[in-house]
Amino acid sequence: MSDSRIGILFNANMLKGLLRGRTRHEAISFYEDAARRHGVTPIFFRIEDIHLPSMRVLAYVRHHHHYVKQSFPLPDVIHNRAIYFRSRAAKKLSMLAERGILLYNQVNRYGKMKIHDLLSCNPSLLPHLPETHLATKSSVLDMMSRHDSIILKPDNSSVGKGLMKLERTERGWNACYAVSSRKHGKRWRIRPIAHHTLPSIIVKRMNATRYLVQETLPLASYDERPFDLRVSVQRNYTGQWQITGIVGKVAPRHTFVTNVAQGGSVRTFEEIAAQSLPALSYSQVKQAIEDTALRIAETLSDALPHMADLGLDMGVSPEGLPLFIECNGRDQRYSFREAHLLDTWRMTYSNPMEYGIHLLHSRHPVG
């Protein structure tokens, strides 16, 4: 193989953490272990470190117990673990692809509406999708006339930020949303809604950023609390999609948000299913979730280039029907560690690295 290096593209903060030995949720050694097994070296860099005219990069590589900075020819294959919000960075990534660099997970943050529209084009997935519209005052009121509970979520956000819930009660409607202050930090507030009106804070948030409105999915619960599942779907050494693992996330008692970053806790799916779905076959429900997740990954990758590593949030109805919640293009992976699924956690790093090695071999065949 003429090129035995794979690039891993980080944001600046993650690269600083690499040098200090504090990368928080990113387990760098798992990348390195997988690469070592295949005789490949990972090198780590930011987009600012790439010099396009010379097609070289200033990157960090492990040397014994620390990292050293060296100049390398730009690797033919790069795994993108950075998120960029500026068009200049996106343009530079596109220029790399135009010059023949295989950049997988090139774009790893898509709007929720775009993902919903793409999945809606696959008729087999329609039973698994919530009714979803762009949120306007009229579309929210229309959804309230047809559903007992709806969710408002920013089109571009992560870890449960900005979520709001509207729910019908015996006395009318309640709105549930988070507010923050220096004195009290983040608190969840529930307030009644007057007939055919929306609270000013909800209207203000919808005017400030693009929101979606969705029907609240009819999900099974765990210990009388909402839960969903993080399903890791990744390409592997053969280039095919596979299910790497499934882990449950359970909301705190005071809210409906399951994200671990917002106070949710983790459980194995087997533990959750035993209590939440006792009359159903665990193996059959798990297989249905895996089949649906693979169809979602295949549908998205048919339309969006260079996808290789997805973290799908999915729920399950009381009858065992898998339900899609949202797609994460840069899976944080640490839920598996928190649930003590350590082998699965390791695989969430080794699979993307082995897919990169697959791409490297396809460009530089061995033998």
Coordinates of C-alpha atoms in Angstrom, one line a residue:
M1 CA 0.0 0.0 0.0
S2 CA 1.6 3.3 -1.1
D3 CA -0.3 5.3 1.6
S4 CA -0.5 3.8 5.1
R5 CA -2.0 6.8 6.9
I6 CA -5.6 7.7 7.6
G7 CA -6.5 11.3 8.5
I8 CA -8.9 12.1 11.4
L9 CA -10.2 15.6 11.1
F10 CA -11.0 17.3 14.5
N11 CA -12.2 20.8 15.5
A12 CA -9.6 23.0 17.3
N13 CA -10.9 22.2 20.8
M14 CA -10.7 18.5 20.3
L15 CA -7.2 18.7 18.9
K16 CA -6.1 20.8 22.0
G17 CA -7.7 18.1 24.2
L18 CA -5.7 15.4 22.3
L19 CA -2.4 17.2 23.2
R20 CA -3.4 17.6 26.8
G21 CA -4.7 14.0 27.2
R22 CA -8.2 15.3 27.9
T23 CA -10.5 14.4 24.9
R24 CA -13.6 13.9 27.1
H25 CA -15.9 11.6 25.2
E26 CA -13.6 10.8 22.3
A27 CA -11.6 7.6 22.9
I28 CA -8.5 8.2 20.7
S29 CA -6.8 5.0 21.7
F30 CA -9.6 3.0 20.1
Y31 CA -8.9 4.6 16.7
E32 CA -5.2 3.8 17.1
D33 CA -5.8 0.2 18.2
A34 CA -8.0 -0.5 15.2
A35 CA -5.5 1.1 12.8
R36 CA -2.5 -0.8 14.3
R37 CA -4.3 -4.1 13.7
H38 CA -4.3 -3.3 10.0
G39 CA -0.8 -1.7 9.7
V40 CA -2.2 1.8 9.3
T41 CA -1.3 5.0 11.2
P42 CA -3.9 7.6 12.1
I43 CA -2.9 11.2 12.0
F44 CA -4.9 14.0 13.6
F45 CA -5.4 17.6 12.3
R46 CA -7.7 20.5 11.9
I47 CA -9.0 21.9 8.6
E48 CA -6.7 24.9 9.2
D49 CA -3.7 22.6 9.1
I50 CA -4.3 21.6 5.4
H51 CA -2.3 23.4 2.8
L52 CA -4.2 22.9 -0.5
P53 CA -1.6 24.1 -3.0
S54 CA 0.9 21.6 -1.8
M55 CA -1.7 19.0 -0.7
R56 CA 0.2 18.6 2.6
V57 CA -0.9 18.8 6.2
L58 CA 0.6 19.6 9.5
A59 CA -0.7 16.8 11.7
Y60 CA -0.1 15.1 15.0
V61 CA 0.9 11.5 15.3
R62 CA 1.5 9.4 18.3
H63 CA 5.2 8.9 19.3
H64 CA 5.4 6.6 22.3
H65 CA 3.4 8.3 25.0
H66 CA 2.9 11.7 23.4
Y67 CA 2.0 13.3 20.1
V68 CA 4.4 15.1 17.7
K69 CA 3.6 17.5 15.0
Q70 CA 4.9 16.7 11.5
S71 CA 4.3 17.6 7.9
F72 CA 2.7 14.8 5.8
P73 CA 1.3 14.4 2.3
L74 CA -2.4 14.8 2.7
P75 CA -3.8 11.3 3.3
D76 CA -6.0 9.8 0.5
V77 CA -8.7 8.9 3.1
I78 CA -10.0 11.2 5.9
H79 CA -12.5 10.4 8.6
N80 CA -14.3 13.7 9.5
R81 CA -15.1 14.1 13.2
A82 CA -15.4 17.9 13.1
I83 CA -18.6 20.0 12.7
Y84 CA -18.3 23.3 10.8
F85 CA -20.8 26.0 10.7
R86 CA -19.0 28.4 8.3
S87 CA -19.3 28.1 4.5
R88 CA -15.6 28.7 4.1
A89 CA -14.8 25.4 5.9
A90 CA -17.4 23.5 3.9
K91 CA -16.0 24.9 0.7
K92 CA -12.5 23.6 1.7
L93 CA -13.9 20.2 2.4
S94 CA -15.6 20.2 -1.0
M95 CA -12.3 21.2 -2.7
L96 CA -10.6 18.2 -1.0
A97 CA -13.2 15.9 -2.5
E98 CA -12.8 17.5 -5.9
R99 CA -9.1 16.7 -5.7
G100 CA -9.7 13.0 -5.1
I101 CA -9.6 12.8 -1.3
L102 CA -12.0 10.2 0.1
L103 CA -13.5 12.2 2.9
Y104 CA -16.1 10.1 4.7
N105 CA -18.7 11.8 6.9
Q106 CA -17.8 14.9 4.9
V107 CA -21.1 16.5 6.0
N108 CA -22.2 15.2 9.4
R109 CA -24.9 17.6 10.3
Y110 CA -28.1 17.8 8.4
G111 CA -31.3 19.6 9.2
K112 CA -34.0 17.5 10.7
M113 CA -36.5 18.5 8.1
K114 CA -34.2 17.4 5.3
I115 CA -33.7 14.0 6.9
H116 CA -37.5 13.6 7.4
D117 CA -38.2 14.5 3.7
L118 CA -35.6 12.0 2.5
L119 CA -36.9 9.2 4.7
S120 CA -40.5 10.0 3.6
C121 CA -39.5 9.1 0.0
N122 CA -39.2 5.5 1.1
P123 CA -42.7 4.1 1.4
S124 CA -41.6 1.2 3.7
L125 CA -40.4 3.8 6.3
L126 CA -43.6 5.8 6.5
P127 CA -45.2 3.8 9.3
H128 CA -42.0 4.5 11.4
L129 CA -42.0 8.3 10.9
P130 CA -43.9 11.0 13.0
E131 CA -46.0 13.5 11.2
T132 CA -43.6 16.5 10.7
H133 CA -44.0 20.0 9.4
L134 CA -42.1 23.3 9.6
A135 CA -43.3 25.1 12.7
T136 CA -45.4 28.2 12.1
K137 CA -48.1 29.6 14.3
S138 CA -50.7 28.2 12.0
S139 CA -49.1 24.7 11.5
V140 CA -48.7 24.4 15.3
L141 CA -52.3 25.2 15.9
D142 CA -53.4 22.8 13.2
M143 CA -51.3 20.0 14.8
M144 CA -52.9 20.8 18.1
S145 CA -56.4 20.4 16.5
R146 CA -55.5 16.9 15.4
H147 CA -53.2 15.5 18.1
D148 CA -53.2 15.3 21.9
S149 CA -49.5 16.0 22.2
I150 CA -46.9 17.6 19.9
I151 CA -43.1 18.3 20.1
L152 CA -41.4 21.5 18.9
K153 CA -37.7 21.1 18.1
P154 CA -35.1 23.3 16.4
D155 CA -34.2 22.1 12.9
N156 CA -30.5 22.3 13.6
S157 CA -29.7 21.4 17.2
S158 CA -28.3 18.5 19.2
V159 CA -28.3 16.9 22.7
G160 CA -32.0 17.9 23.2
K161 CA -31.4 21.7 23.2
G162 CA -34.5 23.8 22.5
L163 CA -37.1 21.1 22.8
M164 CA -40.6 22.1 23.8
K165 CA -43.8 20.0 24.3
L166 CA -47.4 21.0 24.1
E167 CA -49.9 18.5 25.6
R168 CA -53.7 18.4 25.9
T169 CA -55.1 18.0 29.4
E170 CA -58.6 17.9 30.9
R171 CA -58.5 21.6 31.4
G172 CA -57.0 22.5 28.0
W173 CA -53.4 22.6 26.9
N174 CA -50.1 22.9 28.7
A175 CA -46.7 24.0 27.4
C176 CA -43.5 22.4 28.8
Y177 CA -40.1 24.1 28.0
A178 CA -36.8 24.9 29.6
V179 CA -35.7 28.3 30.9
S180 CA -32.3 29.3 32.1
S181 CA -31.0 31.9 34.5
R182 CA -27.8 32.7 36.3
K183 CA -29.4 32.3 39.7
H184 CA -31.3 29.1 39.1
G185 CA -29.6 27.5 36.1
K186 CA -31.8 25.4 33.8
R187 CA -35.3 24.7 35.0
W188 CA -38.4 23.1 33.3
R189 CA -41.5 25.2 33.3
I190 CA -45.1 24.0 32.7
R191 CA -47.7 26.6 31.9
P192 CA -51.3 26.5 30.6
I193 CA -52.1 27.8 27.1
A194 CA -55.1 30.0 26.3
H195 CA -57.4 28.7 23.6
H196 CA -56.0 29.1 20.1
T197 CA -52.9 31.0 21.3
L198 CA -49.3 30.2 21.9
P199 CA -47.1 31.5 24.8
S200 CA -45.0 34.4 23.7
I201 CA -41.8 32.6 24.6
I202 CA -42.6 29.8 22.1
V203 CA -43.5 32.3 19.4
K204 CA -40.3 34.2 20.1
R205 CA -38.2 31.0 19.8
M206 CA -39.9 30.0 16.6
N207 CA -39.2 33.5 15.1
A208 CA -35.6 33.3 16.2
T209 CA -34.7 30.0 14.6
R210 CA -36.3 27.4 12.3
Y211 CA -38.4 24.9 14.3
L212 CA -40.2 21.7 13.4
V213 CA -43.5 20.6 14.8
Q214 CA -44.1 16.8 15.2
E215 CA -46.7 14.6 16.7
T216 CA -45.5 13.1 19.9
L217 CA -44.8 9.4 19.1
P218 CA -46.8 6.8 21.0
L219 CA -43.8 5.3 22.8
A220 CA -43.5 2.7 25.4
S221 CA -42.2 3.9 28.8
Y222 CA -39.7 2.6 31.3
D223 CA -40.4 3.1 35.0
E224 CA -43.2 5.5 34.0
R225 CA -40.6 7.7 32.2
P226 CA -40.0 8.2 28.5
F227 CA -37.1 6.3 26.9
D228 CA -35.6 6.1 23.5
L229 CA -32.8 4.1 22.0
R230 CA -29.5 5.1 20.5
V231 CA -28.8 2.8 17.6
S232 CA -25.3 2.9 16.2
V233 CA -25.3 2.1 12.4
Q234 CA -21.9 2.1 10.8
R235 CA -20.1 0.9 7.7
N236 CA -17.5 -1.8 8.4
Y237 CA -14.4 -3.3 6.9
T238 CA -16.4 -4.6 3.9
G239 CA -18.0 -1.3 3.2
Q240 CA -21.5 -2.5 4.2
W241 CA -23.8 -1.0 6.8
Q242 CA -24.1 -2.9 10.1
I243 CA -25.7 -2.4 13.5
T244 CA -22.9 -1.9 16.0
G245 CA -25.1 -1.6 19.1
I246 CA -28.3 -0.4 20.8
V247 CA -28.5 1.4 24.1
G248 CA -31.4 2.9 26.0
K249 CA -31.7 6.5 27.3
V250 CA -34.3 7.2 29.9
A251 CA -35.6 10.7 30.7
P252 CA -35.5 12.1 34.3
R253 CA -38.8 12.2 36.1
H254 CA -39.3 15.9 35.7
T255 CA -39.0 16.1 31.9
F256 CA -39.5 14.3 28.6
V257 CA -36.0 14.8 27.2
T258 CA -33.9 11.6 27.2
N259 CA -30.5 13.1 26.1
V260 CA -27.7 12.1 28.6
A261 CA -26.3 15.7 28.2
Q262 CA -29.7 16.9 29.5
G263 CA -29.8 14.6 32.6
G264 CA -31.0 11.4 31.0
S265 CA -29.7 8.0 32.2
V266 CA -28.6 5.0 30.3
R267 CA -29.8 1.4 30.4
T268 CA -29.2 -1.7 28.3
F269 CA -32.1 -2.3 25.9
E270 CA -32.5 -5.8 27.3
E271 CA -33.1 -4.3 30.7
I272 CA -35.6 -1.8 29.4
A273 CA -37.4 -4.3 27.2
A274 CA -37.9 -6.7 30.2
Q275 CA -39.9 -4.1 32.0
S276 CA -41.4 -2.1 29.2
L277 CA -42.3 -4.8 26.7
P278 CA -42.7 -8.0 28.9
A279 CA -45.3 -9.6 26.6
L280 CA -43.2 -9.2 23.5
S281 CA -40.2 -11.3 22.3
Y282 CA -37.0 -9.3 22.9
S283 CA -35.2 -10.9 20.0
Q284 CA -38.1 -10.1 17.6
V285 CA -38.3 -6.5 18.7
K286 CA -34.6 -6.0 18.5
Q287 CA -34.5 -7.5 15.0
A288 CA -37.3 -5.2 13.9
I289 CA -35.3 -2.2 15.2
E290 CA -32.2 -3.3 13.5
D291 CA -34.0 -3.9 10.2
T292 CA -35.6 -0.5 10.3
A293 CA -32.3 1.2 11.3
L294 CA -30.5 -0.4 8.3
R295 CA -33.2 0.7 5.9
I296 CA -32.9 4.3 7.3
A297 CA -29.1 4.2 6.8
E298 CA -29.4 2.8 3.3
T299 CA -32.1 5.3 2.3
L300 CA -30.1 8.3 3.6
S301 CA -26.8 7.1 2.1
D302 CA -28.5 6.8 -1.3
A303 CA -29.1 10.5 -1.3
L304 CA -26.3 12.0 0.9
P305 CA -22.7 11.3 -0.1
H306 CA -20.0 9.7 2.1
M307 CA -22.1 8.7 5.1
A308 CA -20.5 6.1 7.2
D309 CA -21.3 6.5 10.9
L310 CA -24.8 7.3 12.2
G311 CA -26.3 7.5 15.6
L312 CA -30.1 7.0 15.2
D313 CA -32.5 7.9 18.0
M314 CA -35.4 5.5 17.8
G315 CA -38.4 4.6 20.0
V316 CA -40.6 1.6 20.3
S317 CA -44.4 1.6 20.5
P318 CA -46.1 -0.6 23.2
E319 CA -46.9 -3.0 20.4
G320 CA -43.2 -3.3 19.4
L321 CA -43.2 -1.0 16.3
P322 CA -39.8 0.8 15.8
L323 CA -40.3 4.5 15.5
F324 CA -37.7 7.0 14.1
I325 CA -37.0 10.1 16.2
E326 CA -33.9 11.7 14.7
C327 CA -30.5 11.1 13.1
N328 CA -27.1 12.1 14.4
G329 CA -24.4 12.4 11.8
R330 CA -21.6 12.6 14.4
D331 CA -22.4 10.1 17.0
Q332 CA -20.9 10.9 20.4
R333 CA -20.8 7.1 21.3
Y334 CA -20.4 7.6 25.0
S335 CA -23.8 6.2 25.9
F336 CA -22.4 2.8 25.4
R337 CA -19.6 3.5 27.8
E338 CA -22.1 4.8 30.4
A339 CA -24.2 1.6 30.1
H340 CA -21.0 -0.5 30.6
L341 CA -21.2 -1.9 27.1
L342 CA -17.5 -1.5 26.7
D343 CA -17.0 -3.9 23.8
T344 CA -19.7 -2.1 21.8
W345 CA -18.2 1.2 22.7
R346 CA -14.8 0.1 21.4
M347 CA -16.5 -1.1 18.2
T348 CA -18.1 2.3 17.5
Y349 CA -14.6 3.5 17.0
S350 CA -13.0 0.5 15.3
N351 CA -15.7 0.2 12.7
P352 CA -15.3 3.7 11.2
M353 CA -11.6 3.2 11.2
E354 CA -11.9 -0.2 9.5
Y355 CA -14.2 1.4 6.9
G356 CA -11.5 3.9 6.2
I357 CA -9.0 1.1 5.7
H358 CA -11.5 -0.5 3.3
L359 CA -11.5 2.8 1.3
L360 CA -7.7 2.9 1.5
H361 CA -7.5 -0.7 0.1
S362 CA -9.9 0.1 -2.7
R363 CA -7.6 2.9 -3.8
H364 CA -4.4 1.1 -3.2
P365 CA -5.1 -2.7 -3.6
V366 CA -2.8 -5.0 -1.6
G367 CA -0.8 -7.6 -3.5

